[in-house]
mmCIF file of N, CA, C and O and ligand atoms in Angstrom:
data_model
loop_
_atom_site.group_PDB
_atom_site.id
_atom_site.type_symbol
_atom_site.label_atom_id
_atom_site.label_comp_id
_atom_site.label_asym_id
_atom_site.label_seq_id
_atom_site.Cartn_x
_atom_site.Cartn_y
_atom_site.Cartn_z
ATOM 1 N N MET K 1 56.200 136.588 93.621
ATOM 2 C CA MET K 1 57.139 136.288 94.682
ATOM 3 C C MET K 1 57.592 134.808 94.456
ATOM 4 O O MET K 1 57.411 133.994 95.473
ATOM 5 N N ALA K 2 58.129 134.496 93.582
ATOM 6 C CA ALA K 2 58.672 133.132 93.313
ATOM 7 C C ALA K 2 60.021 132.901 94.007
ATOM 8 O O ALA K 2 60.944 133.669 93.664
ATOM 9 N N GLY K 3 60.070 131.952 94.857
ATOM 10 C CA GLY K 3 61.401 131.741 95.518
ATOM 11 C C GLY K 3 62.215 130.923 94.648
ATOM 12 O O GLY K 3 61.799 130.034 93.842
ATOM 13 N N GLY K 4 63.489 131.170 94.663
ATOM 14 C CA GLY K 4 64.378 130.370 93.869
ATOM 15 C C GLY K 4 65.083 129.275 94.702
ATOM 16 O O GLY K 4 66.214 129.329 94.908
ATOM 17 N N TRP K 5 64.171 128.471 95.097
ATOM 18 C CA TRP K 5 64.793 127.367 95.871
ATOM 19 C C TRP K 5 65.283 126.282 95.027
ATOM 20 O O TRP K 5 64.814 125.945 94.022
ATOM 21 N N SER K 6 66.353 125.662 95.498
ATOM 22 C CA SER K 6 67.007 124.652 94.761
ATOM 23 C C SER K 6 66.364 123.398 95.070
ATOM 24 O O SER K 6 65.977 123.126 96.122
ATOM 25 N N ARG K 7 66.393 122.343 94.203
ATOM 26 C CA ARG K 7 65.826 121.125 94.354
ATOM 27 C C ARG K 7 66.583 120.260 95.302
ATOM 28 O O ARG K 7 67.790 120.215 95.141
ATOM 29 N N ASP K 8 65.904 119.765 96.300
ATOM 30 C CA ASP K 8 66.520 118.875 97.323
ATOM 31 C C ASP K 8 67.235 117.702 96.609
ATOM 32 O O ASP K 8 68.293 117.153 97.044
ATOM 33 N N GLY K 9 66.610 117.239 95.592
ATOM 34 C CA GLY K 9 67.098 116.094 94.837
ATOM 35 C C GLY K 9 68.468 116.150 94.398
ATOM 36 O O GLY K 9 69.205 115.122 94.357
ATOM 37 N N ALA K 10 68.766 117.323 94.088
ATOM 38 C CA ALA K 10 70.187 117.589 93.402
ATOM 39 C C ALA K 10 71.249 117.166 94.557
ATOM 40 O O ALA K 10 72.252 116.717 94.215
ATOM 41 N N VAL K 11 70.933 117.709 95.635
ATOM 42 C CA VAL K 11 71.928 117.349 96.780
ATOM 43 C C VAL K 11 72.050 115.872 97.001
ATOM 44 O O VAL K 11 73.129 115.188 97.087
ATOM 45 N N GLN K 12 70.951 115.264 97.001
ATOM 46 C CA GLN K 12 70.907 113.795 97.190
ATOM 47 C C GLN K 12 71.684 113.033 96.073
ATOM 48 O O GLN K 12 72.438 112.058 96.356
ATOM 49 N N ASP K 13 71.478 113.556 94.885
ATOM 50 C CA ASP K 13 72.269 113.025 93.718
ATOM 51 C C ASP K 13 73.711 112.918 94.001
ATOM 52 O O ASP K 13 74.498 112.040 93.697
ATOM 53 N N GLN K 14 74.117 114.136 94.477
ATOM 54 C CA GLN K 14 75.638 114.327 94.815
ATOM 55 C C GLN K 14 76.172 113.350 95.757
ATOM 56 O O GLN K 14 77.120 112.719 95.742
ATOM 57 N N ILE K 15 75.375 113.111 96.856
ATOM 58 C CA ILE K 15 75.730 112.176 97.950
ATOM 59 C C ILE K 15 75.774 110.729 97.422
ATOM 60 O O ILE K 15 76.776 110.140 97.504
ATOM 61 N N ASP K 16 74.732 110.433 96.591
ATOM 62 C CA ASP K 16 74.702 109.064 96.002
ATOM 63 C C ASP K 16 76.049 108.932 95.229
ATOM 64 O O ASP K 16 76.624 107.827 95.157
ATOM 65 N N ALA K 17 76.405 109.935 94.372
ATOM 66 C CA ALA K 17 77.483 109.775 93.507
ATOM 67 C C ALA K 17 78.774 109.511 94.304
ATOM 68 O O ALA K 17 79.643 108.832 93.981
ATOM 69 N N SER K 18 78.959 110.353 95.387
ATOM 70 C CA SER K 18 80.196 110.171 96.149
ATOM 71 C C SER K 18 80.326 108.848 96.868
ATOM 72 O O SER K 18 81.296 108.144 96.986
ATOM 73 N N VAL K 19 79.113 108.289 97.313
ATOM 74 C CA VAL K 19 79.104 106.954 97.917
ATOM 75 C C VAL K 19 79.574 105.868 96.883
ATOM 76 O O VAL K 19 80.306 104.965 97.153
ATOM 77 N N GLU K 20 79.037 106.137 95.700
ATOM 78 C CA GLU K 20 79.309 105.186 94.612
ATOM 79 C C GLU K 20 80.815 105.182 94.347
ATOM 80 O O GLU K 20 81.338 104.146 94.143
ATOM 81 N N ASP K 21 81.303 106.450 94.298
ATOM 82 C CA ASP K 21 82.798 106.505 94.134
ATOM 83 C C ASP K 21 83.585 105.764 95.155
ATOM 84 O O ASP K 21 84.491 105.116 94.880
ATOM 85 N N ALA K 22 83.177 105.993 96.385
ATOM 86 C CA ALA K 22 83.869 105.255 97.523
ATOM 87 C C ALA K 22 83.749 103.770 97.446
ATOM 88 O O ALA K 22 84.794 103.137 97.508
ATOM 89 N N VAL K 23 82.716 103.330 96.923
ATOM 90 C CA VAL K 23 82.523 101.816 96.733
ATOM 91 C C VAL K 23 83.417 101.378 95.618
ATOM 92 O O VAL K 23 84.059 100.389 95.761
ATOM 93 N N LYS K 24 83.523 102.223 94.499
ATOM 94 C CA LYS K 24 84.337 101.827 93.416
ATOM 95 C C LYS K 24 85.775 101.785 93.830
ATOM 96 O O LYS K 24 86.559 100.858 93.504
ATOM 97 N N LEU K 25 86.126 102.838 94.617
ATOM 98 C CA LEU K 25 87.461 102.791 95.144
ATOM 99 C C LEU K 25 87.741 101.626 95.954
ATOM 100 O O LEU K 25 88.897 101.018 95.863
ATOM 101 N N ALA K 26 86.979 101.266 96.769
ATOM 102 C CA ALA K 26 87.060 100.213 97.725
ATOM 103 C C ALA K 26 87.187 98.904 96.998
ATOM 104 O O ALA K 26 88.120 98.076 97.218
ATOM 105 N N ARG K 27 86.396 98.811 95.998
ATOM 106 C CA ARG K 27 86.459 97.557 95.107
ATOM 107 C C ARG K 27 87.778 97.472 94.367
ATOM 108 O O ARG K 27 88.396 96.408 94.219
ATOM 109 N N SER K 28 88.282 98.665 93.876
ATOM 110 C CA SER K 28 89.521 98.676 93.109
ATOM 111 C C SER K 28 90.679 98.297 93.922
ATOM 112 O O SER K 28 91.749 97.976 93.330
ATOM 113 N N ARG K 29 90.511 98.392 95.268
ATOM 114 C CA ARG K 29 91.770 98.167 96.094
ATOM 115 C C ARG K 29 91.783 96.627 96.474
ATOM 116 O O ARG K 29 92.696 96.154 97.062
ATOM 117 N N LEU K 30 90.680 95.936 96.286
ATOM 118 C CA LEU K 30 90.596 94.463 96.566
ATOM 119 C C LEU K 30 91.448 93.709 95.645
ATOM 120 O O LEU K 30 91.611 94.112 94.480
ATOM 121 N N THR K 31 92.137 92.651 96.095
ATOM 122 C CA THR K 31 92.922 91.889 95.230
ATOM 123 C C THR K 31 91.992 90.909 94.735
ATOM 124 O O THR K 31 91.706 89.792 95.293
ATOM 125 N N ASP K 32 91.607 91.052 93.416
ATOM 126 C CA ASP K 32 90.784 90.003 92.793
ATOM 127 C C ASP K 32 91.495 89.319 91.775
ATOM 128 O O ASP K 32 91.245 89.319 90.562
ATOM 129 N N GLY K 33 92.663 88.722 92.194
ATOM 130 C CA GLY K 33 93.538 87.868 91.400
ATOM 131 C C GLY K 33 94.397 88.671 90.544
ATOM 132 O O GLY K 33 95.040 88.194 89.559
ATOM 133 N N GLN K 34 94.308 90.020 90.635
ATOM 134 C CA GLN K 34 95.162 90.922 89.775
ATOM 135 C C GLN K 34 96.599 91.083 90.325
ATOM 136 O O GLN K 34 96.675 91.767 91.418
ATOM 137 N N SER K 35 97.486 90.560 89.767
ATOM 138 C CA SER K 35 98.868 90.779 90.348
ATOM 139 C C SER K 35 99.338 92.170 89.851
ATOM 140 O O SER K 35 99.062 92.542 88.781
ATOM 141 N N LEU K 36 100.134 92.703 90.699
ATOM 142 C CA LEU K 36 100.733 94.030 90.409
ATOM 143 C C LEU K 36 102.061 93.773 89.617
ATOM 144 O O LEU K 36 102.760 92.737 89.949
ATOM 145 N N THR K 37 102.375 94.593 88.736
ATOM 146 C CA THR K 37 103.715 94.466 87.977
ATOM 147 C C THR K 37 104.910 95.038 88.830
ATOM 148 O O THR K 37 105.928 94.657 88.702
ATOM 149 N N HIS K 38 104.468 95.954 89.713
ATOM 150 C CA HIS K 38 105.437 96.621 90.551
ATOM 151 C C HIS K 38 105.089 96.617 92.039
ATOM 152 O O HIS K 38 103.801 96.757 92.311
ATOM 153 N N CYS K 39 105.917 96.443 92.901
ATOM 154 C CA CYS K 39 105.646 96.375 94.375
ATOM 155 C C CYS K 39 104.855 97.569 94.814
ATOM 156 O O CYS K 39 105.263 98.797 94.393
ATOM 157 N N GLU K 40 103.838 97.394 95.557
ATOM 158 C CA GLU K 40 103.079 98.346 96.129
ATOM 159 C C GLU K 40 103.796 99.318 97.100
ATOM 160 O O GLU K 40 103.556 100.490 97.196
ATOM 161 N N GLN K 41 104.839 98.680 97.786
ATOM 162 C CA GLN K 41 105.581 99.429 98.776
ATOM 163 C C GLN K 41 106.762 100.245 98.178
ATOM 164 O O GLN K 41 106.879 101.437 98.425
ATOM 165 N N CYS K 42 107.665 99.516 97.413
ATOM 166 C CA CYS K 42 108.772 100.113 97.031
ATOM 167 C C CYS K 42 109.094 100.294 95.584
ATOM 168 O O CYS K 42 110.005 100.815 95.074
ATOM 169 N N GLU K 43 108.031 99.750 94.742
ATOM 170 C CA GLU K 43 107.827 99.911 93.274
ATOM 171 C C GLU K 43 109.018 99.207 92.544
ATOM 172 O O GLU K 43 109.359 99.425 91.399
ATOM 173 N N THR K 44 109.418 98.051 93.159
ATOM 174 C CA THR K 44 110.448 97.256 92.468
ATOM 175 C C THR K 44 109.665 96.423 91.633
ATOM 176 O O THR K 44 108.545 95.972 91.996
ATOM 177 N N ALA K 45 110.153 96.125 90.484
ATOM 178 C CA ALA K 45 109.460 95.241 89.426
ATOM 179 C C ALA K 45 109.232 93.838 90.138
ATOM 180 O O ALA K 45 110.251 93.278 90.688
ATOM 181 N N ILE K 46 108.059 93.243 90.074
ATOM 182 C CA ILE K 46 107.774 91.899 90.643
ATOM 183 C C ILE K 46 108.026 90.885 89.391
ATOM 184 O O ILE K 46 107.443 91.119 88.422
ATOM 185 N N PRO K 47 108.896 89.904 89.635
ATOM 186 C CA PRO K 47 109.112 89.055 88.533
ATOM 187 C C PRO K 47 107.904 88.334 88.125
ATOM 188 O O PRO K 47 106.985 88.014 88.935
ATOM 189 N N ASP K 48 107.913 87.926 86.786
ATOM 190 C CA ASP K 48 106.826 87.316 86.180
ATOM 191 C C ASP K 48 106.395 86.003 86.893
ATOM 192 O O ASP K 48 105.149 85.689 87.144
ATOM 193 N N ALA K 49 107.424 85.267 87.252
ATOM 194 C CA ALA K 49 107.238 83.977 87.757
ATOM 195 C C ALA K 49 106.462 84.109 89.210
ATOM 196 O O ALA K 49 105.705 83.366 89.539
ATOM 197 N N ARG K 50 106.967 85.162 89.881
ATOM 198 C CA ARG K 50 106.280 85.374 91.207
ATOM 199 C C ARG K 50 104.809 85.827 90.976
ATOM 200 O O ARG K 50 103.979 85.302 91.752
ATOM 201 N N ARG K 51 104.478 86.569 90.061
ATOM 202 C CA ARG K 51 103.147 86.990 89.853
ATOM 203 C C ARG K 51 102.253 85.878 89.364
ATOM 204 O O ARG K 51 101.104 85.816 89.681
ATOM 205 N N LYS K 52 102.909 84.890 88.669
ATOM 206 C CA LYS K 52 102.116 83.756 88.224
ATOM 207 C C LYS K 52 101.929 82.717 89.424
ATOM 208 O O LYS K 52 100.873 82.131 89.562
ATOM 209 N N ALA K 53 103.025 82.733 90.294
ATOM 210 C CA ALA K 53 102.952 81.769 91.303
ATOM 211 C C ALA K 53 101.887 82.260 92.402
ATOM 212 O O ALA K 53 101.311 81.504 93.141
ATOM 213 N N MET K 54 101.779 83.589 92.608
ATOM 214 C CA MET K 54 100.858 84.123 93.649
ATOM 215 C C MET K 54 99.964 85.066 93.033
ATOM 216 O O MET K 54 100.148 86.322 93.044
ATOM 217 N N PRO K 55 98.842 84.506 92.594
ATOM 218 C CA PRO K 55 97.761 85.483 91.822
ATOM 219 C C PRO K 55 97.409 86.556 92.906
ATOM 220 O O PRO K 55 97.163 86.221 94.080
ATOM 221 N N GLY K 56 97.398 87.774 92.530
ATOM 222 C CA GLY K 56 96.965 88.895 93.372
ATOM 223 C C GLY K 56 98.158 89.443 94.320
ATOM 224 O O GLY K 56 97.989 90.143 95.145
ATOM 225 N N VAL K 57 99.320 89.082 93.857
ATOM 226 C CA VAL K 57 100.503 89.527 94.639
ATOM 227 C C VAL K 57 100.704 90.952 94.467
ATOM 228 O O VAL K 57 100.444 91.587 93.291
ATOM 229 N N ARG K 58 100.941 91.816 95.487
ATOM 230 C CA ARG K 58 101.152 93.078 95.342
ATOM 231 C C ARG K 58 102.437 93.641 95.959
ATOM 232 O O ARG K 58 102.671 94.866 95.780
ATOM 233 N N LEU K 59 103.223 92.708 96.480
ATOM 234 C CA LEU K 59 104.553 93.198 97.202
ATOM 235 C C LEU K 59 105.734 92.323 96.500
ATOM 236 O O LEU K 59 105.430 91.219 96.047
ATOM 237 N N CYS K 60 106.786 93.030 96.451
ATOM 238 C CA CYS K 60 108.074 92.255 96.054
ATOM 239 C C CYS K 60 108.523 91.240 97.003
ATOM 240 O O CYS K 60 107.885 91.263 98.216
ATOM 241 N N VAL K 61 109.461 90.356 96.872
ATOM 242 C CA VAL K 61 109.759 89.424 97.759
ATOM 243 C C VAL K 61 110.204 90.095 99.065
ATOM 244 O O VAL K 61 109.782 89.530 100.189
ATOM 245 N N SER K 62 111.024 91.071 99.090
ATOM 246 C CA SER K 62 111.586 91.480 100.366
ATOM 247 C C SER K 62 110.499 92.193 101.067
ATOM 248 O O SER K 62 110.423 92.185 102.389
ATOM 249 N N CYS K 63 109.646 92.967 100.445
ATOM 250 C CA CYS K 63 108.510 93.686 101.288
ATOM 251 C C CYS K 63 107.538 92.620 101.765
ATOM 252 O O CYS K 63 107.165 92.716 102.875
ATOM 253 N N GLN K 64 107.355 91.466 101.045
ATOM 254 C CA GLN K 64 106.409 90.576 101.479
ATOM 255 C C GLN K 64 107.031 89.868 102.759
ATOM 256 O O GLN K 64 106.342 89.547 103.693
ATOM 257 N N SER K 65 108.315 89.506 102.590
ATOM 258 C CA SER K 65 108.852 88.785 103.738
ATOM 259 C C SER K 65 108.928 89.709 105.009
ATOM 260 O O SER K 65 108.869 89.271 106.090
ATOM 261 N N GLU K 66 109.225 90.964 104.849
ATOM 262 C CA GLU K 66 109.163 91.946 105.868
ATOM 263 C C GLU K 66 107.815 91.883 106.560
ATOM 264 O O GLU K 66 107.561 91.844 107.768
ATOM 265 N N LEU K 67 106.762 91.898 105.697
ATOM 266 C CA LEU K 67 105.454 91.988 106.210
ATOM 267 C C LEU K 67 105.031 90.691 107.043
ATOM 268 O O LEU K 67 104.493 90.719 108.030
ATOM 269 N N GLU K 68 105.532 89.520 106.407
ATOM 270 C CA GLU K 68 105.305 88.368 107.106
ATOM 271 C C GLU K 68 105.970 88.203 108.376
ATOM 272 O O GLU K 68 105.480 87.615 109.374
ATOM 273 N N LYS K 69 107.210 88.869 108.387
ATOM 274 C CA LYS K 69 107.966 88.741 109.752
ATOM 275 C C LYS K 69 107.112 89.424 110.715
ATOM 276 O O LYS K 69 106.924 88.994 111.793
ATOM 277 N N HIS K 70 106.502 90.701 110.372
ATOM 278 C CA HIS K 70 105.678 91.397 111.316
ATOM 279 C C HIS K 70 104.513 90.612 111.724
ATOM 280 O O HIS K 70 104.063 90.679 112.878
ATOM 281 N N GLN K 71 104.004 89.929 110.737
ATOM 282 C CA GLN K 71 102.726 89.244 110.992
ATOM 283 C C GLN K 71 102.902 88.059 111.919
ATOM 284 O O GLN K 71 101.967 87.656 112.748
ATOM 285 N N ALA K 72 104.108 87.406 111.700
ATOM 286 C CA ALA K 72 104.411 86.228 112.488
ATOM 287 C C ALA K 72 104.764 86.610 113.967
ATOM 288 O O ALA K 72 104.680 85.672 114.823
ATOM 289 N N THR K 73 105.054 87.814 114.214
ATOM 290 C CA THR K 73 105.445 88.124 115.503
ATOM 291 C C THR K 73 104.263 88.134 116.469
ATOM 292 O O THR K 73 103.291 88.881 116.168
ATOM 293 N N PRO K 74 104.250 87.428 117.463
ATOM 294 C CA PRO K 74 103.171 87.351 118.515
ATOM 295 C C PRO K 74 103.152 88.582 119.194
ATOM 296 O O PRO K 74 104.029 89.172 119.750
ATOM 297 N N THR K 75 101.898 89.232 119.091
ATOM 298 C CA THR K 75 101.642 90.654 119.724
ATOM 299 C C THR K 75 101.356 90.588 121.131
ATOM 300 O O THR K 75 101.794 91.420 121.878
ATOM 301 N N GLY K 76 100.422 89.530 121.465
ATOM 302 C CA GLY K 76 99.968 89.568 122.813
ATOM 303 C C GLY K 76 100.685 88.688 123.751
ATOM 304 O O GLY K 76 100.072 87.926 124.443
ATOM 305 N N TYR K 77 102.053 88.578 123.591
ATOM 306 C CA TYR K 77 102.787 87.676 124.365
ATOM 307 C C TYR K 77 102.723 88.093 125.859
ATOM 308 O O TYR K 77 103.066 89.131 126.352
ATOM 309 N N ASN K 78 102.038 87.204 126.674
ATOM 310 C CA ASN K 78 101.671 87.392 128.106
ATOM 311 C C ASN K 78 102.765 86.755 128.994
ATOM 312 O O ASN K 78 102.833 85.500 129.094
ATOM 313 N N ARG K 79 103.551 87.621 129.577
ATOM 314 C CA ARG K 79 104.835 87.038 130.345
ATOM 315 C C ARG K 79 104.211 86.940 131.723
ATOM 316 O O ARG K 79 103.881 87.854 132.471
ATOM 317 N N ARG K 80 104.054 85.705 132.158
ATOM 318 C CA ARG K 80 103.586 85.400 133.592
ATOM 319 C C ARG K 80 104.730 85.300 134.452
ATOM 320 O O ARG K 80 105.889 84.835 134.160
ATOM 321 N N GLY K 81 104.395 85.639 135.708
ATOM 322 C CA GLY K 81 105.515 85.498 136.745
ATOM 323 C C GLY K 81 105.659 84.020 137.009
ATOM 324 O O GLY K 81 104.702 83.238 136.871
ATOM 325 N N SER K 82 106.884 83.666 137.415
ATOM 326 C CA SER K 82 107.136 82.320 137.861
ATOM 327 C C SER K 82 106.306 81.927 139.109
ATOM 328 O O SER K 82 106.247 82.648 140.199
ATOM 329 N N LYS K 83 105.519 80.782 138.933
ATOM 330 C CA LYS K 83 104.752 80.309 140.096
ATOM 331 C C LYS K 83 105.549 79.194 140.784
ATOM 332 O O LYS K 83 104.969 78.638 141.708
ATOM 333 N N ASP K 84 106.653 78.912 140.448
ATOM 334 C CA ASP K 84 107.495 77.769 140.905
ATOM 335 C C ASP K 84 107.505 77.715 142.477
ATOM 336 O O ASP K 84 107.325 76.660 143.062
ATOM 337 N N SER K 85 107.653 78.817 143.057
ATOM 338 C CA SER K 85 107.866 78.938 144.550
ATOM 339 C C SER K 85 106.457 78.523 145.071
ATOM 340 O O SER K 85 106.506 78.174 146.368
ATOM 341 N N GLN K 86 105.376 78.642 144.410
ATOM 342 C CA GLN K 86 104.117 78.191 145.101
ATOM 343 C C GLN K 86 103.756 76.875 144.794
ATOM 344 O O GLN K 86 102.744 76.274 145.385
ATOM 345 N N LEU K 87 104.512 76.137 143.970
ATOM 346 C CA LEU K 87 104.212 74.819 143.618
ATOM 347 C C LEU K 87 104.789 73.862 144.870
ATOM 348 O O LEU K 87 105.921 73.617 144.803
ATOM 349 N N ARG K 88 103.935 73.310 145.543
ATOM 350 C CA ARG K 88 104.390 72.431 146.650
ATOM 351 C C ARG K 88 103.520 71.188 146.638
ATOM 352 O O ARG K 88 102.373 71.190 146.520
HETATM 353 ZN ZN1 ZN T 101 108.838 96.006 97.631
#
């Protein structure tokens, strides 16, 4: 009556492998000074000069400026009501 049980360790090995893959993927997405030859967004070729000037650049000029425009926009602009009438 020998049971054909599978080794639990095999399952654990698979889990470890997929975690490792996720870590590898996460690492590969980091900008470690690697400039892209083409824009990540629109796949326009990024000029050599730009890639040298900005190590790790991933976007072309227009996508980058679009991004910066959005980043520069204050998101939590709190519009207060005028208190002038209460100032006496
Ligand atoms: Zn682009």
